[in-house]
CSV table of C-alpha atoms in Angstrom, one decimal:
chain,number,residue,atom,x,y,z
A,212,ASN,CA,0.0,0.0,0.0
A,213,ILE,CA,2.8,2.4,0.8
A,214,LEU,CA,4.6,1.6,-2.5
A,215,ILE,CA,1.4,2.3,-4.3
A,216,LYS,CA,0.8,5.7,-2.6
A,217,LEU,CA,4.4,6.8,-3.1
A,218,ASN,CA,4.5,6.0,-6.8
A,219,ARG,CA,0.9,6.9,-7.8
A,220,GLU,CA,2.0,10.2,-9.3
A,221,THR,CA,5.3,9.0,-10.9
A,222,ASP,CA,5.1,5.5,-12.3
A,223,LEU,CA,1.5,4.4,-13.0
A,224,LYS,CA,2.6,1.1,-14.7
A,225,LEU,CA,4.6,0.1,-11.6
A,226,VAL,CA,1.7,0.9,-9.4
A,227,GLU,CA,-0.7,-0.9,-11.6
A,228,ASP,CA,1.5,-4.0,-11.6
A,229,VAL,CA,1.9,-4.0,-7.8
A,230,ALA,CA,-1.8,-3.4,-7.1
A,231,THR,CA,-2.8,-6.1,-9.6
A,232,LYS,CA,-0.4,-8.7,-8.0
A,233,ALA,CA,-1.7,-7.6,-4.5
A,234,LEU,CA,-5.3,-8.0,-5.7
A,235,ALA,CA,-4.5,-11.5,-7.0
A,236,ILE,CA,-3.2,-12.5,-3.5
A,237,ALA,CA,-6.3,-11.0,-1.8
A,238,ARG,CA,-8.5,-13.0,-4.2
A,239,ARG,CA,-6.6,-16.2,-3.5
A,240,GLU,CA,-7.0,-15.7,0.3
A,241,TYR,CA,-10.5,-14.4,-0.2
A,242,ASN,CA,-10.1,-11.4,2.0
A,243,PRO,CA,-12.8,-8.8,1.2
A,244,VAL,CA,-11.1,-6.0,3.1
A,245,PHE,CA,-7.9,-6.4,1.1
A,246,ILE,CA,-9.9,-6.9,-2.1
A,247,ALA,CA,-11.7,-3.7,-1.5
A,248,ALA,CA,-8.4,-1.9,-0.8
A,249,ARG,CA,-6.6,-3.2,-3.9
A,250,THR,CA,-9.5,-2.6,-6.2
A,251,ASN,CA,-9.7,0.9,-4.9
A,252,ASP,CA,-6.0,1.4,-5.8
A,253,LEU,CA,-6.6,0.2,-9.3
A,254,LYS,CA,-9.8,2.2,-9.6
A,255,GLU,CA,-7.9,5.4,-8.9
A,256,ILE,CA,-5.5,4.5,-11.8
A,257,TYR,CA,-8.2,3.5,-14.2
A,258,LYS,CA,-10.2,6.6,-13.4
A,259,PHE,CA,-7.4,8.6,-15.2
A,260,THR,CA,-6.1,6.1,-17.7
A,261,GLU,CA,-9.3,4.3,-19.0
A,262,TYR,CA,-12.4,5.8,-17.4
A,263,GLY,CA,-15.5,3.9,-18.3
A,264,SER,CA,-13.7,1.0,-19.9
A,265,ASP,CA,-14.9,-2.6,-19.4
A,266,ARG,CA,-11.9,-3.2,-17.2
A,267,HIS,CA,-12.7,-0.1,-15.1
A,268,LEU,CA,-16.4,-1.1,-14.7
A,269,LYS,CA,-15.5,-4.7,-13.8
A,270,LEU,CA,-13.1,-3.4,-11.1
A,271,LEU,CA,-15.8,-1.1,-9.7
A,272,ARG,CA,-18.2,-4.1,-9.5
A,273,GLU,CA,-15.6,-6.2,-7.8
A,274,GLU,CA,-15.0,-3.5,-5.2
A,275,LYS,CA,-18.8,-3.2,-4.7
A,276,ARG,CA,-19.0,-7.0,-4.0
A,277,ALA,CA,-16.2,-6.9,-1.5
A,278,LEU,CA,-17.7,-3.9,0.3
A,279,LYS,CA,-21.1,-5.5,0.3
A,280,GLU,CA,-19.6,-8.7,1.8
A,281,ILE,CA,-17.9,-6.6,4.5
A,282,CYS,CA,-21.1,-4.8,5.4
A,283,GLU,CA,-23.2,-8.1,5.5
A,284,ASN,CA,-20.6,-10.1,7.5
A,285,TYR,CA,-18.9,-7.3,9.4
A,286,ASP,CA,-18.6,-9.1,12.8
A,287,GLY,CA,-17.1,-12.3,11.3
A,288,ILE,CA,-14.7,-10.4,9.0
A,289,THR,CA,-13.6,-8.1,11.9
A,290,LYS,CA,-12.7,-11.2,14.0
A,291,LYS,CA,-10.8,-12.7,11.1
A,292,MET,CA,-8.9,-9.5,10.4
A,293,GLN,CA,-7.9,-9.1,14.1
A,294,SER,CA,-6.6,-12.6,14.2
A,295,ILE,CA,-4.7,-12.2,10.9
A,296,SER,CA,-3.2,-8.7,11.4
A,297,GLY,CA,-3.9,-7.7,14.9
A,298,LYS,CA,-5.4,-4.5,13.6
A,299,HIS,CA,-8.9,-3.2,14.1
A,300,MET,CA,-11.1,-2.5,11.1
A,301,ARG,CA,-12.9,0.8,10.5
A,302,PRO,CA,-16.4,1.2,11.9
A,303,ILE,CA,-19.1,-0.5,9.8
A,304,GLU,CA,-20.5,2.9,8.9
A,305,LYS,CA,-17.4,3.7,7.0
A,306,TYR,CA,-17.8,0.6,4.8
A,307,GLN,CA,-21.4,1.4,4.3
A,308,GLU,CA,-20.4,4.9,3.1
A,309,MET,CA,-17.8,3.4,0.8
A,310,LEU,CA,-20.4,1.0,-0.6
A,311,ALA,CA,-22.8,3.9,-1.3
A,312,ALA,CA,-20.0,5.8,-3.0
A,313,ILE,CA,-19.0,2.9,-5.2
A,314,ARG,CA,-22.6,2.4,-6.2
A,315,LEU,CA,-22.7,6.0,-7.3
A,316,GLU,CA,-19.5,5.6,-9.3
A,317,ILE,CA,-20.9,2.5,-11.1
A,318,ALA,CA,-24.0,4.4,-12.0
A,319,GLU,CA,-22.0,7.3,-13.3
A,320,VAL,CA,-19.9,5.0,-15.5
A,321,LEU,CA,-23.0,3.2,-16.8
A,322,ILE,CA,-24.7,6.5,-17.7
A,323,LYS,CA,-21.5,7.8,-19.4
A,324,ARG,CA,-21.4,4.7,-21.5
A,325,GLY,CA,-25.0,5.2,-22.4
A,326,GLU,CA,-26.0,1.7,-21.4
A,327,ASP,CA,-28.0,-0.1,-18.8
A,328,THR,CA,-29.9,2.8,-17.3
A,329,LYS,CA,-32.1,0.4,-15.4
A,330,ASN,CA,-29.0,-0.9,-13.5
A,331,ALA,CA,-27.7,2.6,-13.1
A,332,THR,CA,-31.0,3.7,-11.6
A,333,GLU,CA,-31.0,0.7,-9.2
A,334,GLU,CA,-27.4,1.6,-8.1
A,335,LEU,CA,-28.4,5.2,-7.6
A,336,LEU,CA,-31.5,4.3,-5.5
A,337,LEU,CA,-29.4,2.0,-3.3
A,338,SER,CA,-26.8,4.7,-2.8
A,339,GLN,CA,-29.5,7.3,-2.1
A,340,THR,CA,-30.8,5.0,0.7
A,341,TYR,CA,-27.6,5.5,2.5
A,342,TYR,CA,-27.0,9.1,1.8
A,343,SER,CA,-30.6,10.1,2.6
A,344,LYS,CA,-29.7,9.5,6.3
A,345,PHE,CA,-27.7,12.8,6.2
A,346,PRO,CA,-29.5,16.2,6.2
A,347,GLU,CA,-27.5,17.7,3.3
A,348,GLY,CA,-24.4,17.2,1.3
A,349,HIS,CA,-22.7,13.8,1.0
A,350,ASN,CA,-24.0,12.9,-2.4
A,351,ALA,CA,-27.8,13.0,-1.8
A,352,LYS,CA,-28.3,16.1,-3.9
A,353,LYS,CA,-26.1,14.8,-6.7
A,354,ILE,CA,-28.0,11.5,-6.8
A,355,ALA,CA,-31.3,13.3,-6.8
A,356,ALA,CA,-30.3,15.4,-9.8
A,357,ILE,CA,-29.0,12.4,-11.7
A,358,LEU,CA,-32.2,10.4,-11.0
A,359,LYS,CA,-34.3,13.4,-12.1
A,360,LYS,CA,-32.3,13.6,-15.4
A,361,LEU,CA,-32.7,9.9,-16.0
A,362,SER,CA,-36.4,9.9,-15.4
A,363,SER,CA,-36.9,12.8,-17.9
A,364,LYS,CA,-35.3,10.8,-20.8
């Protein structure tokens, strides 16, 4: 993770290779926390190098699955992570927020690609469910504007 952060601005190919290998290890061990972290690293690269590509969208969906797994099985995953690394995980609310954000990103990519507006709308509605808990900001207004635009088409 440190190598990725230090080289993100200078050597994208190196960062992509390291993150891809780290993601392969996380997949082999089926560790949703590490999968979410490594897909997030790659997502940041693809956001600039190939935004909206099939590979970018596939990665976003993998991050969503990992975050959904964390939220649904938080207690068990927390115990597993503490026994593996001795570290404490973030509060579940942080993972719920990350899941809502990734759902919004998926919807934005689908809309940009001009495809699957039904799935984009579903992702937006699920994201909105989380963000509606907050009085203002977060992404609630943005989601409402996108949904309004989609419904007027």
